Amino acid sequence: MHWPDFNLEFPITDPTWIFFLVLVIILFAPILLSRLRIPHIIGMILAGVMIGEHGFNILVRDSSFELFGKVGLYYIMFLAGLEMNMEDFKSIRTKAIVLGLLAFIIPITLGFFSNVFILKYGFITSVLLASMYASHTLISYPIVIRYGISRQRSVSIAVGGTAVTDTLTLLVLAVIGGMFKEEYSDLFWVWLVVKVIFLSVLIIIFFPRIGRWFFRKYDDNVVQFIFVLAMVFLGAGLMEVVGMEGILGAFLAGLVLNRLIPHVSPLMHHLEFVGNALFIPYFLIGVGMLIDIRILFGHGAALKVALVMTVMAMISKWIACWATQKIYRMASLERELMFGLSNAQAAATLAAVLVGYNIILPDGQRLLNEDVLNGTVVLILFTCIISSFVTERAARKMAVKEDYEGMKAEPLEEENVLIPMANPETIEYLMGMALVMKDPKRKGGFTALNVINDSMTSVASQTKGRRQLEHAAMIAASADVTLNTVTRYDLNIASGIIHTLKECNSSEVVIGLHRKATLVDSFLGNMTESLLKGMHRQVMIVKCLMPVNTLRRIIVAVPPKAEYEVGFFKWLERICRMGSQLGCRVHFFAHPDTQRYLEEYINKKHKGVRSEFSELSNWDELLLLTRQVNYDHLLVIVSARRGYISYDPSFERLPQQIARYFNNNSLIVLFPDQYGDPQETVSFSDPTQHHESPHYESVGQWFYKWFKKK
């Protein structure tokens, strides 16, 4: 009998076992180190040290680590650009540029003098080595994502400063590297800057247009995910073609695709999940495999170089963050978070030392010798560990501070959005609209409803309703949102929605726009009109002609006296969230008296939202908006129920105006919360009635039936 041979030789070279061991590390390192209160990132790096050739020599840093490592590095920079709140970044871009310049000038100055006077290196070697102190990698950025503070001011400043610092560092690296090439000339660096600027402008102009076209044409999640990855690597590859590192192109791709990938969208969740689960840990393990801790106990020259490099890099970064804090009078916690994010050295540092190590001088020596190479490894180890600890500590404090301030704020109404499902074609649009309007901090608060009429309880209708609810649940799950699904049997659709709303204590209803079945059918439909009469909660009637994330502007028409309705601030909050998530401009047309309330609320609660205000003193001027609303805009019309404060008789003409002038536009007809007891939609005398039609509709229906018989 032949027994299988389980003898393993180290280092392991079989791809199956390599991948298995990496997955085991990714799985158990966070679990074990969380009990010791050690950041997960450090666990990945230390695991790489242990299994690498400088540790127990279990694995070799083969091509898979180089490939996945590069993908992980691009992923970190891409997510950094994607997570930034672009509206907030515009207000802090000066601070980011200042931090970036300080984080470049101070380290390269201190580093140059320390390299010349302490390490006794030459001019070019000292400049290249000092540029390594200036660069930094957002190794600890996944920590701020985990704590949900990626859109904090200090985080955006650190991310923007990283782009500035790394760009300048990579320019220095490219110029010094080019000096030892045959094609080098006096205008080499000028030509390099021109190429980088030209390519950056090209990415900024064309990538968003290509992305918007693609997302409108293809709505499959897998296809969209692959497209985004292709755009990231296209940007990185083009940047490498012109002589720069690809991390700059990946960061630019994240910035320009920012508005097309809302923070709460399923696509965003997929991107973060794949990166944090596989690519980024692979990169961190690969970095750890480069580290040789034995040089700490080796000869004195290597230890001296490592000590000078580490001390200079950390001190200079701290001075840059301290100076930025003092200039702009920021809190000490913000300085701590900026220092934690900007202290780690990995990507550009590795690129610089490898370029310098491979350059052979005329006298046969290397531009950066082995002492610098070993010192760089120690620099990476210590800066990554300190960066992770500092960022973890600051992020935890900031998250606790946010929660405490949120508890002190005025308690808001519990949000629970009810989304009735009737048409399979509108499910994705309704879910997308509801997701971009939700509170980003909440993971639940959604109920999908399918109402089956008691008189139509066929197996086909039940199967159709179940599939619609499953589709909605899949969309919510892909965005990491909890969705409750409800199937209800009732006398009619309207009463089923109203009763479910009461039972679930829903705060609002998001429903699709009714499609006219006959010529005399009303614009909203009998069911929607019954719904409005039978409840006083907010109702949003949605018609979307394109994916929500491709909308470029939101036009909001607000009637006079809308500020006196009880639901005024609720719908305004939803619109502001939508503008913030989509990164698009919100243009309000309202009476001057109403404008004051709109501006005050936005300035207090949503300063980052790009808002405009124009006068619409008379609701009869609604047709003037036809010149303002384009095909890729969303028109929001704030209406009111009959008999309430903001109701205007001209609302009677609203259906005809929408059907005639805004038929080819995406729109929302919004009925806000209003006081008063809702009218009963169901009576014992006629339990299947829908609503009490106005006289002119009754006459129209009678004529329609009479001509149909004839």
PDB file of C-alpha atoms in Angstrom, residues 236-477:
ATOM      1  CA  ALA A 236      -1.106  53.940 -13.249  1.00  0.00           C
ATOM      2  CA  GLY A 237       0.326  52.516 -16.467  1.00  0.00           C
ATOM      3  CA  LEU A 238       0.157  55.839 -18.320  1.00  0.00           C
ATOM      4  CA  MET A 239       1.941  57.539 -15.432  1.00  0.00           C
ATOM      5  CA  GLU A 240       4.715  54.941 -15.589  1.00  0.00           C
ATOM      6  CA  VAL A 241       5.036  55.500 -19.339  1.00  0.00           C
ATOM      7  CA  VAL A 242       5.942  59.175 -18.805  1.00  0.00           C
ATOM      8  CA  GLY A 243       8.545  58.262 -16.186  1.00  0.00           C
ATOM      9  CA  MET A 244       6.621  58.534 -12.901  1.00  0.00           C
ATOM     10  CA  GLU A 245       5.482  55.912 -10.414  1.00  0.00           C
ATOM     11  CA  GLY A 246       2.016  54.428 -11.002  1.00  0.00           C
ATOM     12  CA  ILE A 247       0.759  55.354  -7.516  1.00  0.00           C
ATOM     13  CA  LEU A 248       0.185  58.930  -8.719  1.00  0.00           C
ATOM     14  CA  GLY A 249      -1.987  57.712 -11.599  1.00  0.00           C
ATOM     15  CA  ALA A 250      -3.987  55.431  -9.278  1.00  0.00           C
ATOM     16  CA  PHE A 251      -4.605  58.339  -6.893  1.00  0.00           C
ATOM     17  CA  LEU A 252      -5.761  60.590  -9.748  1.00  0.00           C
ATOM     18  CA  ALA A 253      -8.110  57.850 -10.980  1.00  0.00           C
ATOM     19  CA  GLY A 254      -9.672  57.690  -7.521  1.00  0.00           C
ATOM     20  CA  LEU A 255     -10.168  61.455  -7.447  1.00  0.00           C
ATOM     21  CA  VAL A 256     -11.825  61.728 -10.863  1.00  0.00           C
ATOM     22  CA  LEU A 257     -14.074  58.670 -10.348  1.00  0.00           C
ATOM     23  CA  ASN A 258     -15.055  59.909  -6.881  1.00  0.00           C
ATOM     24  CA  ARG A 259     -18.397  61.421  -7.926  1.00  0.00           C
ATOM     25  CA  LEU A 260     -19.427  58.411  -9.991  1.00  0.00           C
ATOM     26  CA  ILE A 261     -19.062  55.975  -7.068  1.00  0.00           C
ATOM     27  CA  PRO A 262     -21.171  57.174  -4.108  1.00  0.00           C
ATOM     28  CA  HIS A 263     -19.879  56.248  -0.672  1.00  0.00           C
ATOM     29  CA  VAL A 264     -22.980  54.150   0.103  1.00  0.00           C
ATOM     30  CA  SER A 265     -23.245  52.410  -3.285  1.00  0.00           C
ATOM     31  CA  PRO A 266     -22.849  48.637  -3.798  1.00  0.00           C
ATOM     32  CA  LEU A 267     -19.890  49.274  -6.112  1.00  0.00           C
ATOM     33  CA  MET A 268     -18.050  51.183  -3.377  1.00  0.00           C
ATOM     34  CA  HIS A 269     -18.640  48.347  -0.935  1.00  0.00           C
ATOM     35  CA  HIS A 270     -17.287  45.820  -3.454  1.00  0.00           C
ATOM     36  CA  LEU A 271     -14.141  47.881  -4.065  1.00  0.00           C
ATOM     37  CA  GLU A 272     -13.400  48.274  -0.350  1.00  0.00           C
ATOM     38  CA  PHE A 273     -14.177  44.641   0.400  1.00  0.00           C
ATOM     39  CA  VAL A 274     -11.863  43.156  -2.234  1.00  0.00           C
ATOM     40  CA  GLY A 275      -9.045  45.563  -1.419  1.00  0.00           C
ATOM     41  CA  ASN A 276      -9.161  45.102   2.348  1.00  0.00           C
ATOM     42  CA  ALA A 277      -9.693  41.339   2.119  1.00  0.00           C
ATOM     43  CA  LEU A 278      -6.962  40.418  -0.349  1.00  0.00           C
ATOM     44  CA  PHE A 279      -4.868  42.975  -2.238  1.00  0.00           C
ATOM     45  CA  ILE A 280      -3.840  45.301   0.604  1.00  0.00           C
ATOM     46  CA  PRO A 281      -2.951  42.462   3.058  1.00  0.00           C
ATOM     47  CA  TYR A 282      -0.916  40.795   0.295  1.00  0.00           C
ATOM     48  CA  PHE A 283       1.007  44.046  -0.163  1.00  0.00           C
ATOM     49  CA  LEU A 284       1.666  44.396   3.575  1.00  0.00           C
ATOM     50  CA  ILE A 285       2.897  40.807   3.887  1.00  0.00           C
ATOM     51  CA  GLY A 286       5.204  41.410   0.918  1.00  0.00           C
ATOM     52  CA  VAL A 287       6.632  44.514   2.610  1.00  0.00           C
ATOM     53  CA  GLY A 288       7.338  42.465   5.742  1.00  0.00           C
ATOM     54  CA  MET A 289       9.192  39.851   3.687  1.00  0.00           C
ATOM     55  CA  LEU A 290      11.702  42.520   2.638  1.00  0.00           C
ATOM     56  CA  ILE A 291      12.644  43.355   6.230  1.00  0.00           C
ATOM     57  CA  ASP A 292      15.778  41.820   7.714  1.00  0.00           C
ATOM     58  CA  ILE A 293      15.823  42.490  11.460  1.00  0.00           C
ATOM     59  CA  ARG A 294      19.266  40.884  11.762  1.00  0.00           C
ATOM     60  CA  ILE A 295      20.921  44.068  10.541  1.00  0.00           C
ATOM     61  CA  LEU A 296      19.964  45.643  13.859  1.00  0.00           C
ATOM     62  CA  PHE A 297      22.577  43.379  15.394  1.00  0.00           C
ATOM     63  CA  GLY A 298      25.070  43.612  12.548  1.00  0.00           C
ATOM     64  CA  HIS A 299      28.004  45.907  11.962  1.00  0.00           C
ATOM     65  CA  GLY A 300      27.908  49.463  13.257  1.00  0.00           C
ATOM     66  CA  ALA A 301      27.779  51.268   9.890  1.00  0.00           C
ATOM     67  CA  ALA A 302      24.435  49.759   8.891  1.00  0.00           C
ATOM     68  CA  LEU A 303      22.979  50.415  12.332  1.00  0.00           C
ATOM     69  CA  LYS A 304      24.193  54.022  12.264  1.00  0.00           C
ATOM     70  CA  VAL A 305      22.645  54.643   8.845  1.00  0.00           C
ATOM     71  CA  ALA A 306      19.374  53.016   9.921  1.00  0.00           C
ATOM     72  CA  LEU A 307      19.250  55.111  13.101  1.00  0.00           C
ATOM     73  CA  VAL A 308      19.894  58.413  11.293  1.00  0.00           C
ATOM     74  CA  MET A 309      17.355  57.620   8.567  1.00  0.00           C
ATOM     75  CA  THR A 310      14.616  56.626  11.009  1.00  0.00           C
ATOM     76  CA  VAL A 311      15.115  59.548  13.404  1.00  0.00           C
ATOM     77  CA  MET A 312      15.329  62.164  10.626  1.00  0.00           C
ATOM     78  CA  ALA A 313      12.254  60.850   8.827  1.00  0.00           C
ATOM     79  CA  MET A 314      10.079  60.734  11.953  1.00  0.00           C
ATOM     80  CA  ILE A 315      11.198  64.066  13.437  1.00  0.00           C
ATOM     81  CA  SER A 316      10.797  65.940  10.152  1.00  0.00           C
ATOM     82  CA  LYS A 317       7.292  64.523   9.571  1.00  0.00           C
ATOM     83  CA  TRP A 318       6.247  65.473  13.087  1.00  0.00           C
ATOM     84  CA  ILE A 319       7.553  69.033  12.617  1.00  0.00           C
ATOM     85  CA  ALA A 320       5.602  69.349   9.342  1.00  0.00           C
ATOM     86  CA  CYS A 321       2.345  68.220  11.002  1.00  0.00           C
ATOM     87  CA  TRP A 322       2.980  70.424  14.051  1.00  0.00           C
ATOM     88  CA  ALA A 323       3.614  73.477  11.834  1.00  0.00           C
ATOM     89  CA  THR A 324       0.416  72.807   9.838  1.00  0.00           C
ATOM     90  CA  GLN A 325      -1.571  72.499  13.064  1.00  0.00           C
ATOM     91  CA  LYS A 326      -0.217  75.793  14.417  1.00  0.00           C
ATOM     92  CA  ILE A 327      -0.688  77.688  11.148  1.00  0.00           C
ATOM     93  CA  TYR A 328      -4.367  76.728  10.866  1.00  0.00           C
ATOM     94  CA  ARG A 329      -5.107  76.423  14.613  1.00  0.00           C
ATOM     95  CA  MET A 330      -6.184  72.815  14.447  1.00  0.00           C
ATOM     96  CA  ALA A 331      -6.735  70.482  17.384  1.00  0.00           C
ATOM     97  CA  SER A 332      -3.910  68.339  18.747  1.00  0.00           C
ATOM     98  CA  LEU A 333      -5.916  65.204  17.913  1.00  0.00           C
ATOM     99  CA  GLU A 334      -5.984  66.274  14.261  1.00  0.00           C
ATOM    100  CA  ARG A 335      -2.204  66.740  14.315  1.00  0.00           C
ATOM    101  CA  GLU A 336      -1.810  63.271  15.791  1.00  0.00           C
ATOM    102  CA  LEU A 337      -3.962  61.759  13.043  1.00  0.00           C
ATOM    103  CA  MET A 338      -2.070  63.623  10.291  1.00  0.00           C
ATOM    104  CA  PHE A 339       1.245  62.441  11.730  1.00  0.00           C
ATOM    105  CA  GLY A 340       0.024  58.859  11.941  1.00  0.00           C
ATOM    106  CA  LEU A 341      -1.063  58.844   8.309  1.00  0.00           C
ATOM    107  CA  SER A 342       1.995  60.650   6.925  1.00  0.00           C
ATOM    108  CA  ASN A 343       4.708  58.873   8.922  1.00  0.00           C
ATOM    109  CA  ALA A 344       4.787  55.467   7.230  1.00  0.00           C
ATOM    110  CA  GLN A 345       7.445  54.870   4.554  1.00  0.00           C
ATOM    111  CA  ALA A 346       7.023  52.130   1.975  1.00  0.00           C
ATOM    112  CA  ALA A 347       6.141  52.701  -1.675  1.00  0.00           C
ATOM    113  CA  ALA A 348       8.142  55.675  -2.931  1.00  0.00           C
ATOM    114  CA  THR A 349      10.875  54.898  -0.371  1.00  0.00           C
ATOM    115  CA  LEU A 350      11.337  51.413  -1.820  1.00  0.00           C
ATOM    116  CA  ALA A 351      11.304  52.808  -5.351  1.00  0.00           C
ATOM    117  CA  ALA A 352      13.957  55.409  -4.490  1.00  0.00           C
ATOM    118  CA  VAL A 353      16.325  53.019  -2.727  1.00  0.00           C
ATOM    119  CA  LEU A 354      16.073  50.403  -5.488  1.00  0.00           C
ATOM    120  CA  VAL A 355      16.745  53.019  -8.176  1.00  0.00           C
ATOM    121  CA  GLY A 356      19.735  54.358  -6.237  1.00  0.00           C
ATOM    122  CA  TYR A 357      21.014  50.868  -5.470  1.00  0.00           C
ATOM    123  CA  ASN A 358      20.966  49.879  -9.168  1.00  0.00           C
ATOM    124  CA  ILE A 359      22.830  53.008 -10.320  1.00  0.00           C
ATOM    125  CA  ILE A 360      26.562  52.311 -10.708  1.00  0.00           C
ATOM    126  CA  LEU A 361      28.832  55.353 -10.454  1.00  0.00           C
ATOM    127  CA  PRO A 362      31.939  55.808 -12.689  1.00  0.00           C
ATOM    128  CA  ASP A 363      34.194  54.640  -9.841  1.00  0.00           C
ATOM    129  CA  GLY A 364      32.313  51.310  -9.667  1.00  0.00           C
ATOM    130  CA  GLN A 365      30.420  52.050  -6.443  1.00  0.00           C
ATOM    131  CA  ARG A 366      26.649  52.127  -6.080  1.00  0.00           C
ATOM    132  CA  LEU A 367      24.854  55.429  -5.631  1.00  0.00           C
ATOM    133  CA  LEU A 368      23.131  53.976  -2.546  1.00  0.00           C
ATOM    134  CA  ASN A 369      25.158  51.225  -0.913  1.00  0.00           C
ATOM    135  CA  GLU A 370      24.030  48.168   1.036  1.00  0.00           C
ATOM    136  CA  ASP A 371      24.059  50.073   4.321  1.00  0.00           C
ATOM    137  CA  VAL A 372      21.386  52.415   2.922  1.00  0.00           C
ATOM    138  CA  LEU A 373      19.430  49.454   1.553  1.00  0.00           C
ATOM    139  CA  ASN A 374      19.400  47.756   4.965  1.00  0.00           C
ATOM    140  CA  GLY A 375      18.711  51.054   6.702  1.00  0.00           C
ATOM    141  CA  THR A 376      15.700  51.564   4.435  1.00  0.00           C
ATOM    142  CA  VAL A 377      14.273  48.227   5.534  1.00  0.00           C
ATOM    143  CA  VAL A 378      14.577  49.277   9.203  1.00  0.00           C
ATOM    144  CA  LEU A 379      13.044  52.644   8.331  1.00  0.00           C
ATOM    145  CA  ILE A 380      10.059  50.918   6.747  1.00  0.00           C
ATOM    146  CA  LEU A 381       9.618  48.595   9.732  1.00  0.00           C
ATOM    147  CA  PHE A 382       9.688  51.266  12.437  1.00  0.00           C
ATOM    148  CA  THR A 383       7.693  53.927  10.580  1.00  0.00           C
ATOM    149  CA  CYS A 384       4.953  51.438   9.627  1.00  0.00           C
ATOM    150  CA  ILE A 385       4.673  50.203  13.232  1.00  0.00           C
ATOM    151  CA  ILE A 386       4.599  53.708  14.746  1.00  0.00           C
ATOM    152  CA  SER A 387       2.222  54.963  12.043  1.00  0.00           C
ATOM    153  CA  SER A 388      -0.212  52.137  12.747  1.00  0.00           C
ATOM    154  CA  PHE A 389      -0.163  52.643  16.522  1.00  0.00           C
ATOM    155  CA  VAL A 390      -0.547  56.432  16.294  1.00  0.00           C
ATOM    156  CA  THR A 391      -3.321  56.249  13.697  1.00  0.00           C
ATOM    157  CA  GLU A 392      -5.195  53.557  15.627  1.00  0.00           C
ATOM    158  CA  ARG A 393      -5.064  55.612  18.815  1.00  0.00           C
ATOM    159  CA  ALA A 394      -6.092  58.892  17.157  1.00  0.00           C
ATOM    160  CA  ALA A 395      -8.807  57.275  15.031  1.00  0.00           C
ATOM    161  CA  ARG A 396     -10.366  55.611  18.072  1.00  0.00           C
ATOM    162  CA  LYS A 397     -10.441  58.904  19.976  1.00  0.00           C
ATOM    163  CA  MET A 398     -11.911  60.762  17.020  1.00  0.00           C
ATOM    164  CA  ALA A 399     -14.600  58.127  16.463  1.00  0.00           C
ATOM    165  CA  VAL A 400     -15.578  58.274  20.157  1.00  0.00           C
ATOM    166  CA  LYS A 401     -15.662  62.063  19.961  1.00  0.00           C
ATOM    167  CA  GLU A 402     -17.958  61.925  16.934  1.00  0.00           C
ATOM    168  CA  ASP A 403     -20.326  59.529  18.690  1.00  0.00           C
ATOM    169  CA  TYR A 404     -20.391  61.730  21.790  1.00  0.00           C
ATOM    170  CA  GLU A 405     -21.167  64.869  19.774  1.00  0.00           C
ATOM    171  CA  GLY A 406     -23.864  62.971  17.918  1.00  0.00           C
ATOM    172  CA  MET A 407     -25.454  61.965  21.223  1.00  0.00           C
ATOM    173  CA  LYS A 408     -25.462  65.592  22.384  1.00  0.00           C
ATOM    174  CA  ALA A 409     -27.201  66.739  19.207  1.00  0.00           C
ATOM    175  CA  GLU A 410     -30.951  66.993  18.989  1.00  0.00           C
ATOM    176  CA  PRO A 411     -32.503  63.534  18.716  1.00  0.00           C
ATOM    177  CA  LEU A 412     -33.800  62.956  15.220  1.00  0.00           C
ATOM    178  CA  GLU A 413     -36.734  60.871  14.116  1.00  0.00           C
ATOM    179  CA  GLU A 414     -35.908  57.222  13.623  1.00  0.00           C
ATOM    180  CA  GLU A 415     -35.454  56.665   9.896  1.00  0.00           C
ATOM    181  CA  ASN A 416     -37.220  53.702   8.330  1.00  0.00           C
ATOM    182  CA  VAL A 417     -37.813  53.988   4.601  1.00  0.00           C
ATOM    183  CA  LEU A 418     -40.618  51.930   3.086  1.00  0.00           C
ATOM    184  CA  ILE A 419     -40.058  50.969  -0.567  1.00  0.00           C
ATOM    185  CA  PRO A 420     -43.053  49.310  -2.253  1.00  0.00           C
ATOM    186  CA  MET A 421     -42.040  47.031  -5.140  1.00  0.00           C
ATOM    187  CA  ALA A 422     -44.360  46.696  -8.113  1.00  0.00           C
ATOM    188  CA  ASN A 423     -42.307  47.041 -11.299  1.00  0.00           C
ATOM    189  CA  PRO A 424     -39.124  44.937 -11.695  1.00  0.00           C
ATOM    190  CA  GLU A 425     -37.614  47.578 -14.000  1.00  0.00           C
ATOM    191  CA  THR A 426     -37.648  50.272 -11.290  1.00  0.00           C
ATOM    192  CA  ILE A 427     -36.235  48.280  -8.357  1.00  0.00           C
ATOM    193  CA  GLU A 428     -32.596  49.282  -8.914  1.00  0.00           C
ATOM    194  CA  TYR A 429     -33.490  52.957  -9.368  1.00  0.00           C
ATOM    195  CA  LEU A 430     -35.680  53.039  -6.255  1.00  0.00           C
ATOM    196  CA  MET A 431     -33.036  51.288  -4.160  1.00  0.00           C
ATOM    197  CA  GLY A 432     -30.290  53.512  -5.558  1.00  0.00           C
ATOM    198  CA  MET A 433     -32.267  56.651  -4.758  1.00  0.00           C
ATOM    199  CA  ALA A 434     -33.054  55.448  -1.246  1.00  0.00           C
ATOM    200  CA  LEU A 435     -29.398  54.515  -0.579  1.00  0.00           C
ATOM    201  CA  VAL A 436     -27.978  57.920  -1.528  1.00  0.00           C
ATOM    202  CA  MET A 437     -30.513  59.622   0.766  1.00  0.00           C
ATOM    203  CA  LYS A 438     -29.886  57.494   3.838  1.00  0.00           C
ATOM    204  CA  ASP A 439     -27.849  58.437   6.887  1.00  0.00           C
ATOM    205  CA  PRO A 440     -24.292  57.207   6.089  1.00  0.00           C
ATOM    206  CA  LYS A 441     -23.807  56.045   9.683  1.00  0.00           C
ATOM    207  CA  ARG A 442     -26.821  53.752   9.654  1.00  0.00           C
ATOM    208  CA  LYS A 443     -26.686  50.185   8.359  1.00  0.00           C
ATOM    209  CA  GLY A 444     -30.421  49.540   8.394  1.00  0.00           C
ATOM    210  CA  GLY A 445     -33.741  51.331   8.283  1.00  0.00           C
ATOM    211  CA  PHE A 446     -35.105  49.946   4.988  1.00  0.00           C
ATOM    212  CA  THR A 447     -38.213  47.893   4.354  1.00  0.00           C
ATOM    213  CA  ALA A 448     -39.084  46.478   0.925  1.00  0.00           C
ATOM    214  CA  LEU A 449     -42.776  45.710   0.475  1.00  0.00           C
ATOM    215  CA  ASN A 450     -44.713  43.621  -1.988  1.00  0.00           C
ATOM    216  CA  VAL A 451     -48.491  43.936  -1.720  1.00  0.00           C
ATOM    217  CA  ILE A 452     -50.671  41.216  -3.248  1.00  0.00           C
ATOM    218  CA  ASN A 453     -54.329  41.961  -3.827  1.00  0.00           C
ATOM    219  CA  ASP A 454     -56.618  39.437  -2.145  1.00  0.00           C
ATOM    220  CA  SER A 455     -58.511  39.019  -5.397  1.00  0.00           C
ATOM    221  CA  MET A 456     -55.309  38.136  -7.356  1.00  0.00           C
ATOM    222  CA  THR A 457     -53.581  35.550  -5.153  1.00  0.00           C
ATOM    223  CA  SER A 458     -52.220  33.490  -8.035  1.00  0.00           C
ATOM    224  CA  VAL A 459     -48.995  31.510  -7.799  1.00  0.00           C
ATOM    225  CA  ALA A 460     -47.489  33.638 -10.558  1.00  0.00           C
ATOM    226  CA  SER A 461     -48.087  36.906  -8.669  1.00  0.00           C
ATOM    227  CA  GLN A 462     -46.618  35.428  -5.488  1.00  0.00           C
ATOM    228  CA  THR A 463     -43.509  34.199  -7.325  1.00  0.00           C
ATOM    229  CA  LYS A 464     -43.073  37.539  -9.067  1.00  0.00           C
ATOM    230  CA  GLY A 465     -43.332  39.426  -5.768  1.00  0.00           C
ATOM    231  CA  ARG A 466     -40.845  37.117  -4.049  1.00  0.00           C
ATOM    232  CA  ARG A 467     -38.309  37.613  -6.833  1.00  0.00           C
ATOM    233  CA  GLN A 468     -38.657  41.376  -6.629  1.00  0.00           C
ATOM    234  CA  LEU A 469     -37.996  41.346  -2.885  1.00  0.00           C
ATOM    235  CA  GLU A 470     -34.985  39.058  -3.365  1.00  0.00           C
ATOM    236  CA  HIS A 471     -33.591  41.439  -5.975  1.00  0.00           C
ATOM    237  CA  ALA A 472     -33.994  44.390  -3.611  1.00  0.00           C
ATOM    238  CA  ALA A 473     -32.353  42.440  -0.778  1.00  0.00           C
ATOM    239  CA  MET A 474     -29.356  41.620  -3.001  1.00  0.00           C
ATOM    240  CA  ILE A 475     -28.867  45.287  -3.870  1.00  0.00           C
ATOM    241  CA  ALA A 476     -29.020  46.285  -0.197  1.00  0.00           C
ATOM    242  CA  ALA A 477     -26.663  43.497   0.876  1.00  0.00           C
TER     243      ALA A 477
END
